[in-house]
Amino acid sequence: MIKHFTQFENRQTADSLIDLALAYKANPRMHASKGIGKRIGCIFLNPSLRTRASTQIAALQLGMEPIVMNMDKEGWALEMREGVTMNKGTVEHIKDAAGVLGSYFDILAIRAFPTLTNKQEDLEDFVFNQFIKYSGIPVISLESAIRHPLQSLADMISIRENTAESKKPKVVLTWAPHIKAIPHAVANSFSEWALGCGYDLTITHPTGYELDPKFTHGANIEHDQQAALEGADFVYVKNWSAFNDYGKILSTDPAWMLTEKHLKHAKKAKVMHCLPVRRNLELSDEILDGPRSLVQQQAQNRIFAAQAVISSILDGI
Ligand code: CP
């Protein structure tokens, strides 16, 4: 049983969620009436394909009614700050909106990306936490300013499915080039979950792309990408913008894009990416379309990750 799902809590909870997700994967309708009479509100302040669809499917497989609101386009412009005179663009205060949502739904699920300009606000996960504070009901993160735990849970399921029981795999998180400033949430969460699940994690990136050490403590940081990749069992490819020079793009060096050539000393490595991926910028076609790629499996596992989380929250309400 869990109350909110916002981050990695502990190994035991993670293992239980992975076990439950795999049980749902084998039998998606095994608790088809568990959520009957209950509603989940999925609130998107930012775009999504996988998270939007997989969370709804997960809820439906538990008998729940999902209602999706694209608040960025369809809702009133929300005021998040306390005590302000609302004489500018915002129409409704989060206190009022989240209170209403809390009375309409049994579970709320929120996607709220970072500003990448206001570091303090992002690090506090300010917008996401305002929903928790004022809704008064269990909240699931559909990706916040600093974490994407449903993605990481799906990633851990995918690693478990591709690992022999006796083996402790070498997992590498490698930075990839991108043309836009991308949030840190996926990289932060992947590091948090991989380390929390006891994996041997190496993170490789160009100088200046150090992540928040709060998420990477215990990982091996290696700036030589080739050295990092040697002997890897799993290579997670992801771009992120600079953390110290907050939100900046410091490099677009194409040499960091993962290709088959980069994996000559990691012959059996499986390659992961959360999607959406910019082909031939972050990752080559040959890898994405080849036998190493786990990206479709990861995306499929998003359903069962969400189903395990919703089911565990339903146990407590
Ligand atoms: N990986 C992921 O969260 O995908 P979406 O942004 O499409 O939901």
CSV table of C-alpha atoms and ligand atoms in Angstrom, one decimal:
chain,number,residue,atom,x,y,z
A,1,MET,CA,0.0,0.0,0.0
A,2,ILE,CA,1.3,3.5,-0.9
A,3,LYS,CA,-0.1,6.9,-0.4
A,4,HIS,CA,1.5,9.1,-3.0
A,5,PHE,CA,3.8,7.9,-5.8
A,6,THR,CA,6.4,10.6,-6.4
A,7,GLN,CA,9.9,9.1,-6.0
A,8,PHE,CA,11.9,6.0,-5.1
A,9,GLU,CA,11.1,5.1,-1.5
A,10,ASN,CA,13.0,1.9,-0.7
A,11,ARG,CA,14.2,-1.3,-2.2
A,12,GLN,CA,11.3,-3.4,-0.7
A,13,THR,CA,8.6,-1.1,-2.1
A,14,ALA,CA,10.3,-1.0,-5.5
A,15,ASP,CA,10.7,-4.9,-5.6
A,16,SER,CA,7.0,-5.3,-4.6
A,17,LEU,CA,5.9,-2.9,-7.4
A,18,ILE,CA,8.0,-4.7,-10.0
A,19,ASP,CA,6.6,-8.1,-8.9
A,20,LEU,CA,3.1,-6.7,-9.1
A,21,ALA,CA,3.7,-5.1,-12.5
A,22,LEU,CA,5.0,-8.4,-13.9
A,23,ALA,CA,1.9,-10.2,-12.5
A,24,TYR,CA,-0.3,-7.6,-14.3
A,25,LYS,CA,1.7,-8.1,-17.5
A,26,ALA,CA,1.0,-11.8,-17.3
A,27,ASN,CA,-2.7,-11.2,-16.5
A,28,PRO,CA,-3.7,-7.6,-17.1
A,29,ARG,CA,-7.3,-8.1,-15.9
A,30,MET,CA,-6.6,-10.1,-12.8
A,31,HIS,CA,-8.0,-7.2,-10.6
A,32,ALA,CA,-10.5,-6.0,-13.2
A,33,SER,CA,-13.1,-4.8,-10.6
A,34,LYS,CA,-10.7,-3.4,-7.9
A,35,GLY,CA,-11.2,0.2,-9.0
A,36,ILE,CA,-15.0,0.1,-9.8
A,37,GLY,CA,-16.7,3.2,-8.6
A,38,LYS,CA,-13.4,5.1,-8.4
A,39,ARG,CA,-12.0,7.9,-10.7
A,40,ILE,CA,-8.5,9.0,-11.5
A,41,GLY,CA,-7.9,12.5,-12.8
A,42,CYS,CA,-4.9,12.8,-15.1
A,43,ILE,CA,-3.8,16.4,-15.3
A,44,PHE,CA,-1.3,17.4,-18.0
A,45,LEU,CA,0.4,20.8,-17.8
A,46,ASN,CA,2.7,19.5,-20.6
A,47,PRO,CA,2.6,17.2,-23.7
A,48,SER,CA,2.7,13.4,-23.5
A,49,LEU,CA,2.0,10.3,-25.6
A,50,ARG,CA,3.1,7.3,-23.5
A,51,THR,CA,2.2,8.6,-20.0
A,52,ARG,CA,-1.2,9.8,-21.1
A,53,ALA,CA,-2.2,6.5,-22.8
A,54,SER,CA,-0.5,4.1,-20.5
A,55,THR,CA,-2.0,5.6,-17.3
A,56,GLN,CA,-5.5,5.5,-18.7
A,57,ILE,CA,-5.1,1.9,-19.9
A,58,ALA,CA,-3.8,0.9,-16.5
A,59,ALA,CA,-6.7,2.6,-14.7
A,60,LEU,CA,-9.2,0.9,-17.1
A,61,GLN,CA,-7.7,-2.5,-16.5
A,62,LEU,CA,-8.4,-2.0,-12.8
A,63,GLY,CA,-12.0,-1.0,-13.5
A,64,MET,CA,-11.4,2.7,-12.7
A,65,GLU,CA,-12.7,5.7,-14.7
A,66,PRO,CA,-9.8,7.9,-16.0
A,67,ILE,CA,-10.5,11.5,-16.9
A,68,VAL,CA,-7.8,13.4,-18.7
A,69,MET,CA,-7.5,17.2,-18.6
A,70,ASN,CA,-4.9,19.0,-20.7
A,71,MET,CA,-4.8,21.9,-18.4
A,72,ASP,CA,-2.2,23.8,-20.4
A,73,LYS,CA,-4.7,24.0,-23.3
A,74,GLU,CA,-8.1,23.3,-21.9
A,75,GLY,CA,-8.0,24.6,-18.4
A,76,TRP,CA,-7.9,28.1,-16.8
A,77,ALA,CA,-4.5,29.6,-16.5
A,78,LEU,CA,-3.5,28.6,-12.9
A,79,GLU,CA,-1.9,30.9,-10.3
A,80,MET,CA,0.6,28.9,-8.2
A,81,ARG,CA,2.0,31.6,-5.9
A,82,GLU,CA,0.5,32.4,-2.5
A,83,GLY,CA,-1.0,35.7,-1.6
A,84,VAL,CA,-0.8,37.5,-4.9
A,85,THR,CA,-3.3,39.9,-6.4
A,86,MET,CA,-4.4,38.1,-9.5
A,87,ASN,CA,-4.6,41.1,-11.8
A,88,LYS,CA,-2.4,39.6,-14.6
A,89,GLY,CA,-2.8,36.5,-16.8
A,90,THR,CA,-3.8,33.8,-14.3
A,91,VAL,CA,-7.5,33.1,-13.8
A,92,GLU,CA,-7.8,30.5,-11.1
A,93,HIS,CA,-5.7,29.8,-8.0
A,94,ILE,CA,-4.2,26.3,-7.5
A,95,LYS,CA,-5.9,26.3,-4.0
A,96,ASP,CA,-9.3,26.5,-5.6
A,97,ALA,CA,-8.6,24.3,-8.6
A,98,ALA,CA,-6.8,21.5,-6.7
A,99,GLY,CA,-9.5,21.6,-4.0
A,100,VAL,CA,-12.2,21.0,-6.6
A,101,LEU,CA,-10.1,18.2,-8.3
A,102,GLY,CA,-9.6,16.6,-4.9
A,103,SER,CA,-13.4,16.4,-4.5
A,104,TYR,CA,-14.0,15.0,-8.0
A,105,PHE,CA,-11.4,12.3,-8.0
A,106,ASP,CA,-10.1,9.5,-5.7
A,107,ILE,CA,-6.5,9.7,-7.2
A,108,LEU,CA,-4.9,12.6,-9.0
A,109,ALA,CA,-2.0,12.2,-11.4
A,110,ILE,CA,0.0,15.3,-12.5
A,111,ARG,CA,2.5,16.1,-15.1
A,112,ALA,CA,4.3,19.4,-14.4
A,113,PHE,CA,7.7,20.0,-16.2
A,114,PRO,CA,10.4,22.4,-14.8
A,115,THR,CA,10.8,26.0,-15.8
A,116,LEU,CA,14.6,25.3,-16.4
A,117,THR,CA,15.0,29.0,-15.5
A,118,ASN,CA,13.9,29.2,-11.9
A,119,LYS,CA,16.2,26.6,-10.3
A,120,GLN,CA,15.0,27.0,-6.8
A,121,GLU,CA,11.3,26.6,-7.7
A,122,ASP,CA,12.2,23.6,-9.9
A,123,LEU,CA,14.2,21.9,-7.1
A,124,GLU,CA,11.4,22.3,-4.7
A,125,ASP,CA,9.0,20.7,-7.3
A,126,PHE,CA,6.9,23.7,-6.5
A,127,VAL,CA,4.0,23.3,-9.0
A,128,PHE,CA,3.7,19.5,-8.4
A,129,ASN,CA,3.7,20.0,-4.6
A,130,GLN,CA,1.0,22.6,-4.8
A,131,PHE,CA,-1.3,19.9,-6.2
A,132,ILE,CA,-0.4,17.6,-3.3
A,133,LYS,CA,-0.9,20.4,-0.8
A,134,TYR,CA,-4.3,21.5,-1.9
A,135,SER,CA,-6.0,18.4,-3.4
A,136,GLY,CA,-6.0,16.4,-0.2
A,137,ILE,CA,-6.0,13.0,-2.1
A,138,PRO,CA,-3.3,10.6,-3.2
A,139,VAL,CA,-1.1,12.0,-6.1
A,140,ILE,CA,0.9,10.2,-8.7
A,141,SER,CA,3.7,11.9,-10.5
A,142,LEU,CA,3.4,11.7,-14.3
A,143,GLU,CA,6.7,13.5,-14.4
A,144,SER,CA,7.5,16.5,-12.2
A,145,ALA,CA,10.2,19.1,-12.4
A,146,ILE,CA,12.9,16.8,-11.0
A,147,ARG,CA,11.6,13.2,-11.3
A,148,HIS,CA,9.8,10.7,-13.6
A,149,PRO,CA,9.2,7.7,-11.3
A,150,LEU,CA,6.7,5.9,-13.5
A,151,GLN,CA,9.2,5.9,-16.3
A,152,SER,CA,11.9,4.6,-13.9
A,153,LEU,CA,9.7,1.9,-12.5
A,154,ALA,CA,9.0,0.7,-16.1
A,155,ASP,CA,12.8,0.8,-16.8
A,156,MET,CA,13.5,-1.3,-13.7
A,157,ILE,CA,10.9,-3.8,-14.9
A,158,SER,CA,12.6,-3.9,-18.3
A,159,ILE,CA,16.0,-4.5,-16.7
A,160,ARG,CA,14.7,-7.2,-14.5
A,161,GLU,CA,13.1,-9.0,-17.5
A,162,ASN,CA,16.4,-8.9,-19.4
A,163,THR,CA,18.7,-10.0,-16.5
A,164,ALA,CA,19.6,-13.5,-15.5
A,165,GLU,CA,18.8,-14.1,-11.8
A,166,SER,CA,22.4,-14.6,-10.7
A,167,LYS,CA,23.8,-11.6,-12.4
A,168,LYS,CA,24.3,-8.0,-11.1
A,169,PRO,CA,24.3,-6.1,-14.4
A,170,LYS,CA,26.5,-3.1,-15.3
A,171,VAL,CA,24.2,-0.2,-16.1
A,172,VAL,CA,25.4,2.9,-17.9
A,173,LEU,CA,23.5,6.2,-18.2
A,174,THR,CA,25.0,8.1,-21.1
A,175,TRP,CA,24.3,11.7,-22.1
A,176,ALA,CA,23.3,12.3,-25.7
A,177,PRO,CA,23.2,15.4,-27.9
A,178,HIS,CA,20.0,17.4,-28.4
A,179,ILE,CA,19.0,20.7,-29.9
A,180,LYS,CA,16.7,21.8,-27.0
A,181,ALA,CA,17.2,22.3,-23.3
A,182,ILE,CA,15.8,19.1,-21.8
A,183,PRO,CA,14.7,18.5,-18.2
A,184,HIS,CA,16.7,16.4,-15.7
A,185,ALA,CA,13.8,14.4,-14.5
A,186,VAL,CA,14.3,11.1,-16.4
A,187,ALA,CA,18.1,11.1,-15.8
A,188,ASN,CA,17.6,11.9,-12.1
A,189,SER,CA,15.0,9.3,-11.5
A,190,PHE,CA,16.8,6.6,-13.5
A,191,SER,CA,19.9,7.2,-11.4
A,192,GLU,CA,17.8,7.2,-8.2
A,193,TRP,CA,16.0,4.0,-9.0
A,194,ALA,CA,19.0,2.1,-10.5
A,195,LEU,CA,21.1,2.9,-7.4
A,196,GLY,CA,18.2,2.2,-5.1
A,197,CYS,CA,17.6,-1.2,-6.7
A,198,GLY,CA,21.3,-2.1,-6.1
A,199,TYR,CA,22.6,-1.8,-9.6
A,200,ASP,CA,26.2,-1.0,-10.5
A,201,LEU,CA,25.6,2.4,-12.2
A,202,THR,CA,28.1,4.4,-14.3
A,203,ILE,CA,27.1,7.8,-15.6
A,204,THR,CA,28.9,9.4,-18.5
A,205,HIS,CA,28.6,12.9,-19.9
A,206,PRO,CA,30.7,15.8,-21.2
A,207,THR,CA,32.2,18.1,-18.5
A,208,GLY,CA,29.6,20.6,-17.3
A,209,TYR,CA,26.7,18.1,-17.5
A,210,GLU,CA,27.0,16.9,-13.9
A,211,LEU,CA,23.5,16.0,-12.5
A,212,ASP,CA,22.3,17.1,-9.1
A,213,PRO,CA,24.5,15.0,-6.8
A,214,LYS,CA,21.4,14.3,-4.6
A,215,PHE,CA,20.4,11.8,-7.3
A,216,THR,CA,23.8,10.4,-8.4
A,217,HIS,CA,25.4,9.7,-5.0
A,218,GLY,CA,27.0,6.2,-5.3
A,219,ALA,CA,27.3,6.2,-9.1
A,220,ASN,CA,30.6,6.0,-10.9
A,221,ILE,CA,31.0,9.2,-12.9
A,222,GLU,CA,33.2,8.7,-16.0
A,223,HIS,CA,33.7,11.5,-18.6
A,224,ASP,CA,35.3,9.1,-21.1
A,225,GLN,CA,32.2,7.6,-22.8
A,226,GLN,CA,34.1,4.7,-24.4
A,227,ALA,CA,35.6,3.7,-21.0
A,228,ALA,CA,32.1,4.0,-19.4
A,229,LEU,CA,30.5,1.8,-22.0
A,230,GLU,CA,33.0,-1.1,-21.8
A,231,GLY,CA,31.3,-4.3,-20.6
A,232,ALA,CA,27.9,-2.6,-20.2
A,233,ASP,CA,24.8,-4.8,-19.9
A,234,PHE,CA,22.4,-1.9,-20.2
A,235,VAL,CA,23.0,1.5,-21.8
A,236,TYR,CA,20.4,4.1,-21.1
A,237,VAL,CA,20.6,7.0,-23.5
A,238,LYS,CA,19.3,10.4,-22.5
A,239,ASN,CA,19.9,14.1,-23.1
A,240,TRP,CA,19.7,16.6,-20.2
A,241,SER,CA,20.6,20.2,-20.0
A,242,ALA,CA,23.2,21.5,-17.6
A,243,PHE,CA,22.3,21.5,-13.9
A,244,ASN,CA,25.0,23.7,-12.5
A,245,ASP,CA,24.8,26.3,-15.4
A,246,TYR,CA,21.1,25.7,-15.0
A,247,GLY,CA,19.1,24.8,-18.1
A,248,LYS,CA,21.8,25.7,-20.5
A,249,ILE,CA,23.0,23.7,-23.6
A,250,LEU,CA,26.8,23.5,-23.3
A,251,SER,CA,27.4,20.9,-26.1
A,252,THR,CA,25.7,19.3,-29.1
A,253,ASP,CA,28.8,17.2,-30.0
A,254,PRO,CA,27.6,14.5,-32.4
A,255,ALA,CA,30.4,12.2,-31.2
A,256,TRP,CA,28.2,11.5,-28.1
A,257,MET,CA,25.3,10.0,-30.1
A,258,LEU,CA,25.3,6.2,-29.5
A,259,THR,CA,25.9,4.0,-32.5
A,260,GLU,CA,27.0,0.4,-33.0
A,261,LYS,CA,30.6,1.6,-33.2
A,262,HIS,CA,30.4,2.9,-29.6
A,263,LEU,CA,29.4,-0.6,-28.4
A,264,LYS,CA,32.3,-2.6,-29.8
A,265,HIS,CA,33.4,-3.4,-26.2
A,266,ALA,CA,29.8,-4.0,-25.0
A,267,LYS,CA,28.7,-6.7,-27.4
A,268,LYS,CA,25.7,-7.9,-25.4
A,269,ALA,CA,24.5,-4.5,-24.3
A,270,LYS,CA,20.8,-3.7,-24.4
A,271,VAL,CA,20.0,-0.1,-25.2
A,272,MET,CA,17.2,1.9,-23.5
A,273,HIS,CA,15.5,5.2,-24.0
A,274,CYS,CA,12.3,6.6,-22.5
A,275,LEU,CA,11.0,8.0,-25.8
A,276,PRO,CA,10.3,10.3,-27.5
A,277,VAL,CA,13.7,10.0,-29.2
A,278,ARG,CA,15.2,12.2,-31.9
A,279,ARG,CA,16.6,9.6,-34.3
A,280,ASN,CA,20.1,10.1,-35.5
A,281,LEU,CA,20.6,13.0,-33.1
A,282,GLU,CA,20.4,11.1,-29.7
A,283,LEU,CA,20.4,7.6,-31.0
A,284,SER,CA,21.2,6.0,-34.4
A,285,ASP,CA,18.5,4.2,-36.5
A,286,GLU,CA,20.7,1.1,-36.6
A,287,ILE,CA,20.4,0.7,-32.8
A,288,LEU,CA,16.8,1.7,-32.4
A,289,ASP,CA,15.7,-0.7,-35.2
A,290,GLY,CA,18.1,-3.5,-34.2
A,291,PRO,CA,18.0,-6.3,-31.7
A,292,ARG,CA,19.7,-4.4,-28.8
A,293,SER,CA,16.8,-1.9,-28.5
A,294,LEU,CA,14.5,-2.3,-25.5
A,295,VAL,CA,12.6,0.9,-26.2
A,296,GLN,CA,9.3,-0.7,-27.2
A,297,GLN,CA,9.4,-3.0,-24.2
A,298,GLN,CA,10.0,-0.1,-21.9
A,299,ALA,CA,7.0,1.7,-23.4
A,300,GLN,CA,4.8,-1.3,-23.0
A,301,ASN,CA,5.9,-1.7,-19.4
A,302,ARG,CA,4.7,1.8,-18.7
A,303,ILE,CA,1.2,0.3,-18.6
A,304,PHE,CA,2.0,-2.3,-16.0
A,305,ALA,CA,4.1,0.1,-13.9
A,306,ALA,CA,1.2,2.5,-13.7
A,307,GLN,CA,-1.2,-0.4,-13.0
A,308,ALA,CA,0.9,-1.6,-10.1
A,309,VAL,CA,1.1,1.9,-8.6
A,310,ILE,CA,-2.6,2.7,-9.0
A,311,SER,CA,-3.5,-0.7,-7.5
A,312,SER,CA,-1.2,-0.1,-4.5
A,313,ILE,CA,-2.8,3.3,-3.9
A,314,LEU,CA,-6.3,1.7,-4.2
A,315,ASP,CA,-5.3,-0.7,-1.3
A,316,GLY,CA,-5.3,2.4,1.0
A,317,ILE,CA,-8.4,4.2,0.0
B,1,CP,N1,8.5,8.6,-21.7
B,1,CP,C1,7.4,9.5,-21.6
B,1,CP,O1,7.1,9.9,-20.5
B,1,CP,O2,6.8,9.7,-22.7
B,1,CP,P1,5.7,10.8,-22.9
B,1,CP,O3,6.3,12.1,-22.7
B,1,CP,O4,5.2,10.7,-24.3
B,1,CP,O5,4.6,10.6,-21.9
